[in-house]
PDB file of C-alpha atoms in Angstrom:
ATOM      1  CA  MET A  17      -0.786  14.251 -97.823  1.00  0.00           C
ATOM      2  CA  VAL A  18      -0.973  13.755-101.563  1.00  0.00           C
ATOM      3  CA  GLY A  19       2.539  14.531-102.777  1.00  0.00           C
ATOM      4  CA  CYS A  20       6.016  15.784-101.979  1.00  0.00           C
ATOM      5  CA  ILE A  21       8.350  18.222-103.717  1.00  0.00           C
ATOM      6  CA  SER A  22      11.963  17.128-103.300  1.00  0.00           C
ATOM      7  CA  SER A  23      14.570  19.860-102.623  1.00  0.00           C
ATOM      8  CA  GLU A  24      18.148  18.818-101.787  1.00  0.00           C
ATOM      9  CA  ALA A  25      19.070  22.389-100.803  1.00  0.00           C
ATOM     10  CA  ILE A  26      16.286  22.625 -98.199  1.00  0.00           C
ATOM     11  CA  GLN A  27      17.021  19.149 -96.859  1.00  0.00           C
ATOM     12  CA  SER A  28      20.729  19.960 -96.502  1.00  0.00           C
ATOM     13  CA  SER A  29      19.948  23.249 -94.775  1.00  0.00           C
ATOM     14  CA  ASN A  30      17.645  21.479 -92.340  1.00  0.00           C
ATOM     15  CA  HIS A  31      20.233  18.818 -91.478  1.00  0.00           C
ATOM     16  CA  ALA A  32      22.892  21.499 -90.930  1.00  0.00           C
ATOM     17  CA  ALA A  33      20.567  23.613 -88.761  1.00  0.00           C
ATOM     18  CA  VAL A  34      19.598  20.594 -86.624  1.00  0.00           C
ATOM     19  CA  SER A  35      23.284  19.723 -86.143  1.00  0.00           C
ATOM     20  CA  ARG A  36      24.177  23.288 -85.112  1.00  0.00           C
ATOM     21  CA  LEU A  37      21.274  23.337 -82.662  1.00  0.00           C
ATOM     22  CA  SER A  38      22.428  20.057 -81.102  1.00  0.00           C
ATOM     23  CA  GLN A  39      25.971  21.405 -80.708  1.00  0.00           C
ATOM     24  CA  ALA A  40      24.734  24.703 -79.257  1.00  0.00           C
ATOM     25  CA  GLU A  41      22.476  22.963 -76.701  1.00  0.00           C
ATOM     26  CA  ASP A  42      25.329  20.652 -75.694  1.00  0.00           C
ATOM     27  CA  GLY A  43      27.598  23.686 -75.243  1.00  0.00           C
ATOM     28  CA  LEU A  44      24.939  25.394 -73.123  1.00  0.00           C
ATOM     29  CA  LYS A  45      24.744  22.378 -70.767  1.00  0.00           C
ATOM     30  CA  ARG A  46      28.527  22.422 -70.301  1.00  0.00           C
ATOM     31  CA  ALA A  47      28.527  26.191 -69.757  1.00  0.00           C
ATOM     32  CA  GLU A  48      25.784  25.984 -67.120  1.00  0.00           C
ATOM     33  CA  SER A  49      27.837  23.583 -64.980  1.00  0.00           C
ATOM     34  CA  VAL A  50      30.976  25.734 -65.051  1.00  0.00           C
ATOM     35  CA  TYR A  51      28.989  28.979 -64.781  1.00  0.00           C
ATOM     36  CA  GLN A  52      27.686  27.838 -61.394  1.00  0.00           C
ATOM     37  CA  GLY A  53      31.307  27.366 -60.298  1.00  0.00           C
ATOM     38  CA  GLY A  54      32.294  30.824 -61.493  1.00  0.00           C
ATOM     39  CA  ALA A  55      34.617  29.621 -64.275  1.00  0.00           C
ATOM     40  CA  VAL A  56      32.539  31.376 -66.980  1.00  0.00           C
ATOM     41  CA  SER A  57      31.585  35.027 -66.832  1.00  0.00           C
ATOM     42  CA  GLU A  58      27.981  36.134 -67.060  1.00  0.00           C
ATOM     43  CA  VAL A  59      28.650  37.854 -70.387  1.00  0.00           C
ATOM     44  CA  GLU A  60      30.038  34.642 -71.914  1.00  0.00           C
ATOM     45  CA  TYR A  61      27.133  32.648 -70.500  1.00  0.00           C
ATOM     46  CA  ILE A  62      24.575  35.041 -71.973  1.00  0.00           C
ATOM     47  CA  ASN A  63      26.377  34.900 -75.329  1.00  0.00           C
ATOM     48  CA  ILE A  64      26.158  31.084 -75.337  1.00  0.00           C
ATOM     49  CA  LYS A  65      22.415  31.217 -74.552  1.00  0.00           C
ATOM     50  CA  THR A  66      21.931  33.710 -77.414  1.00  0.00           C
ATOM     51  CA  GLN A  67      23.682  31.330 -79.818  1.00  0.00           C
ATOM     52  CA  VAL A  68      21.320  28.550 -78.742  1.00  0.00           C
ATOM     53  CA  GLU A  69      18.243  30.730 -79.428  1.00  0.00           C
ATOM     54  CA  GLU A  70      19.606  31.654 -82.856  1.00  0.00           C
ATOM     55  CA  ALA A  71      20.232  27.967 -83.628  1.00  0.00           C
ATOM     56  CA  ARG A  72      16.670  27.099 -82.561  1.00  0.00           C
ATOM     57  CA  ALA A  73      15.240  29.833 -84.805  1.00  0.00           C
ATOM     58  CA  ALA A  74      17.321  28.629 -87.765  1.00  0.00           C
ATOM     59  CA  ALA A  75      16.248  25.028 -87.222  1.00  0.00           C
ATOM     60  CA  ALA A  76      12.577  26.052 -87.003  1.00  0.00           C
ATOM     61  CA  ALA A  77      12.858  28.058 -90.233  1.00  0.00           C
ATOM     62  CA  THR A  78      14.406  25.174 -92.184  1.00  0.00           C
ATOM     63  CA  ARG A  79      11.877  22.740 -90.698  1.00  0.00           C
ATOM     64  CA  ASP A  80       9.022  24.999 -91.840  1.00  0.00           C
ATOM     65  CA  ALA A  81      10.547  25.217 -95.338  1.00  0.00           C
ATOM     66  CA  LEU A  82      10.832  21.422 -95.441  1.00  0.00           C
ATOM     67  CA  GLU A  83       7.191  20.976 -94.402  1.00  0.00           C
ATOM     68  CA  LYS A  84       6.110  23.295 -97.215  1.00  0.00           C
ATOM     69  CA  CYS A  85       7.564  20.792 -99.676  1.00  0.00           C
ATOM     70  CA  THR A  86       4.733  18.447 -98.679  1.00  0.00           C
ATOM     71  CA  LEU A  87       1.522  18.997-100.662  1.00  0.00           C
ATOM     72  CA  LYS A  88      -1.621  18.851 -98.531  1.00  0.00           C
ATOM     73  CA  ALA A  89      -5.197  19.248 -99.768  1.00  0.00           C
ATOM     74  CA  PRO A  90      -7.451  21.654 -97.821  1.00  0.00           C
ATOM     75  CA  PHE A  91     -10.311  19.126 -98.026  1.00  0.00           C
ATOM     76  CA  ASN A  92     -10.874  15.397 -98.437  1.00  0.00           C
ATOM     77  CA  GLY A  93     -11.203  14.194-102.012  1.00  0.00           C
ATOM     78  CA  VAL A  94      -9.603  12.166-104.777  1.00  0.00           C
ATOM     79  CA  VAL A  95      -6.776  13.065-107.131  1.00  0.00           C
ATOM     80  CA  GLY A  96      -8.152  14.009-110.539  1.00  0.00           C
ATOM     81  CA  GLU A  97      -5.100  14.812-112.658  1.00  0.00           C
ATOM     82  CA  VAL A  98      -1.364  15.076-112.031  1.00  0.00           C
ATOM     83  CA  TRP A  99       0.355  17.375-114.509  1.00  0.00           C
ATOM     84  CA  PRO A 100       4.157  17.281-113.996  1.00  0.00           C
ATOM     85  CA  ALA A 101       5.870  13.910-114.330  1.00  0.00           C
ATOM     86  CA  GLU A 102       7.709  12.491-111.327  1.00  0.00           C
ATOM     87  CA  GLY A 103      11.262  13.803-111.119  1.00  0.00           C
ATOM     88  CA  THR A 104      10.739  16.920-113.252  1.00  0.00           C
ATOM     89  CA  GLU A 105      11.449  20.444-112.005  1.00  0.00           C
ATOM     90  CA  VAL A 106       8.521  22.680-111.082  1.00  0.00           C
ATOM     91  CA  THR A 107       8.366  26.456-110.922  1.00  0.00           C
ATOM     92  CA  LEU A 108       6.648  28.853-108.535  1.00  0.00           C
ATOM     93  CA  ALA A 109       2.828  28.890-108.858  1.00  0.00           C
ATOM     94  CA  GLN A 110       2.892  25.934-111.296  1.00  0.00           C
ATOM     95  CA  PRO A 111      -0.204  23.698-110.823  1.00  0.00           C
ATOM     96  CA  ILE A 112       0.745  20.215-109.655  1.00  0.00           C
ATOM     97  CA  LEU A 113      -2.519  18.283-109.471  1.00  0.00           C
ATOM     98  CA  SER A 114      -6.278  18.642-109.143  1.00  0.00           C
ATOM     99  CA  ILE A 115      -8.333  17.423-106.181  1.00  0.00           C
ATOM    100  CA  LEU A 116     -11.987  16.473-106.695  1.00  0.00           C
ATOM    101  CA  ASP A 117     -14.369  17.146-103.808  1.00  0.00           C
ATOM    102  CA  LEU A 118     -16.875  14.278-103.620  1.00  0.00           C
ATOM    103  CA  ASN A 119     -18.909  15.972-100.894  1.00  0.00           C
ATOM    104  CA  SER A 120     -20.546  18.505-103.222  1.00  0.00           C
ATOM    105  CA  LEU A 121     -21.438  16.720-106.459  1.00  0.00           C
ATOM    106  CA  GLU A 122     -23.535  18.331-109.172  1.00  0.00           C
ATOM    107  CA  VAL A 123     -25.166  17.105-112.370  1.00  0.00           C
ATOM    108  CA  HIS A 124     -25.326  19.423-115.371  1.00  0.00           C
ATOM    109  CA  PHE A 125     -27.968  18.913-118.056  1.00  0.00           C
ATOM    110  CA  SER A 126     -29.751  20.792-120.840  1.00  0.00           C
ATOM    111  CA  LEU A 127     -33.401  21.729-120.337  1.00  0.00           C
ATOM    112  CA  PRO A 128     -35.533  22.186-123.507  1.00  0.00           C
ATOM    113  CA  GLU A 129     -37.182  25.606-123.724  1.00  0.00           C
ATOM    114  CA  ASN A 130     -40.705  24.137-123.848  1.00  0.00           C
ATOM    115  CA  GLU A 131     -40.113  22.546-120.420  1.00  0.00           C
ATOM    116  CA  TYR A 132     -38.419  25.571-118.886  1.00  0.00           C
ATOM    117  CA  ARG A 133     -41.567  26.999-117.308  1.00  0.00           C
ATOM    118  CA  PHE A 134     -42.397  23.759-115.509  1.00  0.00           C
ATOM    119  CA  LEU A 135     -39.247  23.715-113.380  1.00  0.00           C
ATOM    120  CA  ARG A 136     -38.019  26.096-110.726  1.00  0.00           C
ATOM    121  CA  GLU A 137     -35.058  26.124-108.383  1.00  0.00           C
ATOM    122  CA  GLY A 138     -35.624  23.640-105.580  1.00  0.00           C
ATOM    123  CA  THR A 139     -37.695  21.230-107.712  1.00  0.00           C
ATOM    124  CA  PRO A 140     -37.035  17.635-106.548  1.00  0.00           C
ATOM    125  CA  VAL A 141     -35.696  15.302-109.236  1.00  0.00           C
ATOM    126  CA  LYS A 142     -34.610  11.691-109.515  1.00  0.00           C
ATOM    127  CA  VAL A 143     -31.002  11.147-110.620  1.00  0.00           C
ATOM    128  CA  GLU A 144     -30.404   7.782-112.274  1.00  0.00           C
ATOM    129  CA  ILE A 145     -26.813   6.521-112.560  1.00  0.00           C
ATOM    130  CA  PRO A 146     -26.645   3.783-115.226  1.00  0.00           C
ATOM    131  CA  ALA A 147     -23.025   2.877-114.462  1.00  0.00           C
ATOM    132  CA  LEU A 148     -23.940   2.014-110.862  1.00  0.00           C
ATOM    133  CA  GLY A 149     -27.392   0.615-111.573  1.00  0.00           C
ATOM    134  CA  ASN A 150     -29.056   2.767-108.930  1.00  0.00           C
ATOM    135  CA  SER A 151     -30.514   6.211-108.389  1.00  0.00           C
ATOM    136  CA  THR A 152     -30.643   8.986-105.808  1.00  0.00           C
ATOM    137  CA  ASP A 153     -32.722  12.039-105.047  1.00  0.00           C
ATOM    138  CA  GLY A 154     -31.596  15.547-105.905  1.00  0.00           C
ATOM    139  CA  LYS A 155     -32.973  19.005-106.478  1.00  0.00           C
ATOM    140  CA  LEU A 156     -32.638  21.665-109.136  1.00  0.00           C
ATOM    141  CA  SER A 157     -30.158  24.187-107.740  1.00  0.00           C
ATOM    142  CA  ALA A 158     -29.670  26.488-110.737  1.00  0.00           C
ATOM    143  CA  LYS A 159     -31.464  27.318-114.008  1.00  0.00           C
ATOM    144  CA  GLY A 160     -29.709  28.899-116.939  1.00  0.00           C
ATOM    145  CA  ILE A 161     -31.018  32.234-118.207  1.00  0.00           C
ATOM    146  CA  SER A 162     -29.536  32.150-121.702  1.00  0.00           C
ATOM    147  CA  ALA A 163     -30.604  29.541-124.256  1.00  0.00           C
ATOM    148  CA  SER A 164     -28.217  27.802-126.611  1.00  0.00           C
ATOM    149  CA  ALA A 165     -28.549  29.290-130.088  1.00  0.00           C
ATOM    150  CA  LEU A 166     -28.259  25.819-131.635  1.00  0.00           C
ATOM    151  CA  SER A 167     -30.423  23.576-129.449  1.00  0.00           C
ATOM    152  CA  ARG A 168     -32.663  26.218-127.786  1.00  0.00           C
ATOM    153  CA  SER A 169     -32.029  24.592-124.416  1.00  0.00           C
ATOM    154  CA  TYR A 170     -30.858  25.955-121.065  1.00  0.00           C
ATOM    155  CA  ASP A 171     -27.956  24.730-118.954  1.00  0.00           C
ATOM    156  CA  CYS A 172     -29.226  23.643-115.528  1.00  0.00           C
ATOM    157  CA  THR A 173     -27.632  22.173-112.413  1.00  0.00           C
ATOM    158  CA  VAL A 174     -28.899  19.521-110.009  1.00  0.00           C
ATOM    159  CA  SER A 175     -27.322  19.129-106.574  1.00  0.00           C
ATOM    160  CA  ILE A 176     -27.146  15.614-105.199  1.00  0.00           C
ATOM    161  CA  PRO A 177     -26.268  14.506-101.659  1.00  0.00           C
ATOM    162  CA  SER A 178     -22.888  13.123-100.763  1.00  0.00           C
ATOM    163  CA  GLY A 179     -22.398   9.517 -99.823  1.00  0.00           C
ATOM    164  CA  VAL A 180     -23.574   7.871-103.065  1.00  0.00           C
ATOM    165  CA  LYS A 181     -21.285   4.855-103.082  1.00  0.00           C
ATOM    166  CA  GLY A 182     -19.219   4.513-106.245  1.00  0.00           C
ATOM    167  CA  LEU A 183     -20.335   7.802-107.789  1.00  0.00           C
ATOM    168  CA  MET A 184     -17.396   9.576-109.434  1.00  0.00           C
ATOM    169  CA  PRO A 185     -17.043  12.864-111.339  1.00  0.00           C
ATOM    170  CA  GLY A 186     -17.632  12.479-115.067  1.00  0.00           C
ATOM    171  CA  MET A 187     -20.219   9.691-114.839  1.00  0.00           C
ATOM    172  CA  VAL A 188     -23.291   9.987-117.063  1.00  0.00           C
ATOM    173  CA  CYS A 189     -26.593  10.504-115.229  1.00  0.00           C
ATOM    174  CA  LYS A 190     -30.230  10.683-116.261  1.00  0.00           C
ATOM    175  CA  ILE A 191     -32.556  13.289-114.777  1.00  0.00           C
ATOM    176  CA  ARG A 192     -36.173  12.298-114.161  1.00  0.00           C
ATOM    177  CA  VAL A 193     -38.639  15.058-113.288  1.00  0.00           C
ATOM    178  CA  GLU A 194     -42.314  14.628-112.506  1.00  0.00           C
ATOM    179  CA  SER A 195     -44.275  16.463-115.180  1.00  0.00           C
ATOM    180  CA  ARG A 196     -46.236  19.473-113.936  1.00  0.00           C
ATOM    181  CA  GLY A 197     -47.806  20.346-117.278  1.00  0.00           C
ATOM    182  CA  ASN A 198     -49.581  18.457-120.043  1.00  0.00           C
ATOM    183  CA  VAL A 199     -48.553  14.833-120.521  1.00  0.00           C
ATOM    184  CA  CYS A 200     -46.358  14.529-123.610  1.00  0.00           C
ATOM    185  CA  ALA A 201     -44.821  11.615-125.440  1.00  0.00           C
ATOM    186  CA  VAL A 202     -41.153  11.408-126.389  1.00  0.00           C
ATOM    187  CA  ILE A 203     -40.315   9.304-129.450  1.00  0.00           C
ATOM    188  CA  PRO A 204     -37.247   8.988-131.691  1.00  0.00           C
ATOM    189  CA  SER A 205     -37.092  11.702-134.327  1.00  0.00           C
ATOM    190  CA  SER A 206     -36.712   9.030-137.042  1.00  0.00           C
ATOM    191  CA  ALA A 207     -40.318   7.954-136.391  1.00  0.00           C
ATOM    192  CA  VAL A 208     -41.684  11.382-137.366  1.00  0.00           C
ATOM    193  CA  MET A 209     -42.300  12.023-141.069  1.00  0.00           C
ATOM    194  CA  THR A 210     -43.680  14.942-143.063  1.00  0.00           C
ATOM    195  CA  ASP A 211     -46.132  15.300-145.936  1.00  0.00           C
ATOM    196  CA  THR A 212     -48.094  18.197-147.407  1.00  0.00           C
ATOM    197  CA  ARG A 213     -50.421  18.334-144.392  1.00  0.00           C
ATOM    198  CA  GLY A 214     -47.694  18.330-141.761  1.00  0.00           C
ATOM    199  CA  ARG A 215     -45.869  15.927-139.489  1.00  0.00           C
ATOM    200  CA  TYR A 216     -47.194  12.461-138.789  1.00  0.00           C
ATOM    201  CA  VAL A 217     -46.344   9.066-137.306  1.00  0.00           C
ATOM    202  CA  TRP A 218     -47.498   5.553-138.047  1.00  0.00           C
ATOM    203  CA  THR A 219     -49.386   3.756-135.290  1.00  0.00           C
ATOM    204  CA  ALA A 220     -50.656   0.221-134.969  1.00  0.00           C
ATOM    205  CA  THR A 221     -54.344   0.026-134.008  1.00  0.00           C
ATOM    206  CA  GLY A 222     -55.823  -3.464-133.791  1.00  0.00           C
ATOM    207  CA  GLY A 223     -53.028  -4.817-135.942  1.00  0.00           C
ATOM    208  CA  VAL A 224     -53.647  -2.265-138.727  1.00  0.00           C
ATOM    209  CA  VAL A 225     -51.288   0.605-139.585  1.00  0.00           C
ATOM    210  CA  ASP A 226     -52.851   4.041-139.149  1.00  0.00           C
ATOM    211  CA  LYS A 227     -51.460   7.506-139.882  1.00  0.00           C
ATOM    212  CA  LYS A 228     -51.747  10.131-137.133  1.00  0.00           C
ATOM    213  CA  TYR A 229     -50.760  13.759-137.508  1.00  0.00           C
ATOM    214  CA  VAL A 230     -48.896  15.140-134.525  1.00  0.00           C
ATOM    215  CA  THR A 231     -47.499  18.353-133.111  1.00  0.00           C
ATOM    216  CA  VAL A 232     -43.780  18.369-132.307  1.00  0.00           C
ATOM    217  CA  ASN A 233     -42.978  20.637-129.392  1.00  0.00           C
ATOM    218  CA  GLY A 234     -39.216  20.619-128.988  1.00  0.00           C
ATOM    219  CA  PHE A 235     -36.532  18.091-128.210  1.00  0.00           C
ATOM    220  CA  SER A 236     -35.746  15.905-125.221  1.00  0.00           C
ATOM    221  CA  GLY A 237     -32.729  13.780-124.361  1.00  0.00           C
ATOM    222  CA  ASP A 238     -34.335  10.667-125.921  1.00  0.00           C
ATOM    223  CA  GLY A 239     -35.912  12.226-129.026  1.00  0.00           C
ATOM    224  CA  VAL A 240     -38.667  14.697-129.918  1.00  0.00           C
ATOM    225  CA  VAL A 241     -41.578  15.772-127.721  1.00  0.00           C
ATOM    226  CA  ILE A 242     -45.075  15.101-129.124  1.00  0.00           C
ATOM    227  CA  SER A 243     -47.560  17.413-127.407  1.00  0.00           C
ATOM    228  CA  GLU A 244     -50.674  16.691-129.548  1.00  0.00           C
ATOM    229  CA  GLY A 245     -52.000  13.940-131.799  1.00  0.00           C
ATOM    230  CA  LEU A 246     -51.313  10.826-129.745  1.00  0.00           C
ATOM    231  CA  GLU A 247     -53.409   9.062-127.149  1.00  0.00           C
ATOM    232  CA  GLU A 248     -52.017   7.365-124.082  1.00  0.00           C
ATOM    233  CA  ASP A 249     -52.527   3.824-125.438  1.00  0.00           C
ATOM    234  CA  ASP A 250     -51.310   4.496-128.995  1.00  0.00           C
ATOM    235  CA  LEU A 251     -48.569   2.158-130.263  1.00  0.00           C
ATOM    236  CA  VAL A 252     -46.131   4.144-132.393  1.00  0.00           C
ATOM    237  CA  ILE A 253     -44.139   2.248-135.002  1.00  0.00           C
ATOM    238  CA  ILE A 254     -40.497   3.089-134.360  1.00  0.00           C
ATOM    239  CA  LYS A 255     -38.485   0.600-136.402  1.00  0.00           C
ATOM    240  CA  GLY A 256     -39.328   0.211-140.065  1.00  0.00           C
ATOM    241  CA  ALA A 257     -41.708   3.171-139.985  1.00  0.00           C
ATOM    242  CA  ARG A 258     -40.689   4.217-143.497  1.00  0.00           C
ATOM    243  CA  ARG A 259     -41.567   0.805-144.939  1.00  0.00           C
ATOM    244  CA  VAL A 260     -45.236   0.729-143.923  1.00  0.00           C
ATOM    245  CA  SER A 261     -48.354   2.410-145.279  1.00  0.00           C
ATOM    246  CA  GLY A 262     -51.899   3.070-144.113  1.00  0.00           C
ATOM    247  CA  GLY A 263     -54.092  -0.020-143.832  1.00  0.00           C
ATOM    248  CA  MET A 264     -51.194  -2.468-143.794  1.00  0.00           C
ATOM    249  CA  LYS A 265     -51.625  -5.322-141.338  1.00  0.00           C
ATOM    250  CA  VAL A 266     -48.883  -5.858-138.773  1.00  0.00           C
ATOM    251  CA  ASP A 267     -48.282  -8.221-135.868  1.00  0.00           C
ATOM    252  CA  ILE A 268     -48.014  -6.632-132.450  1.00  0.00           C
ATOM    253  CA  VAL A 269     -45.345  -8.325-130.338  1.00  0.00           C
ATOM    254  CA  GLU A 270     -45.679  -7.712-126.591  1.00  0.00           C
TER     255      GLU A 270
END
């Protein structure tokens, strides 16, 4: 039970029907004793029994109407929103509240077009939940088929198992997927600059600033994807990148 709609008319009708039923059943008991002695005719006795059945039907109808004033969810969950304020009148078919089903949680995220071909429905993923400080396993359950005109990304859905303690709808999650293609680097877009030859970044090699031209291949949740131009052990200058130049000496802080 998650709520109750108060109706004085239905409550009054139920009380009246219960009272009439009690009186009718009491009258039937009295009639049975005198009917056995022949003081009441069979027609009168049958009429009294009919009145009792009618009173029972009326009481059942008002009891059913009263039970319908109680709001019951068809599944276990938590209350999301309650729209009407307590004590206000509601109309037929007016939504009262929303129930959130925690047994079938999904995570929605945007997949860059350059990574689209690497994922398929059923791909296992790792779902990190920063608010809880833990993670859980999930799988890609749906891939969008129409890209966003602005970001060129596809809306995708990851299904996660129920029973993740503390996980609530609306929490921010991070999706980690094992790469099935070429290894790429993701760096903040502010670290990428452009000159007449193309796009480049500043790296620190042996304590000396070096310029490296790179190929940007789309966007990721943390920045831009660099598909060519960087080696695995390259140190990219992120902060203050616009204040350095080639050959400048810098200190590398581990």
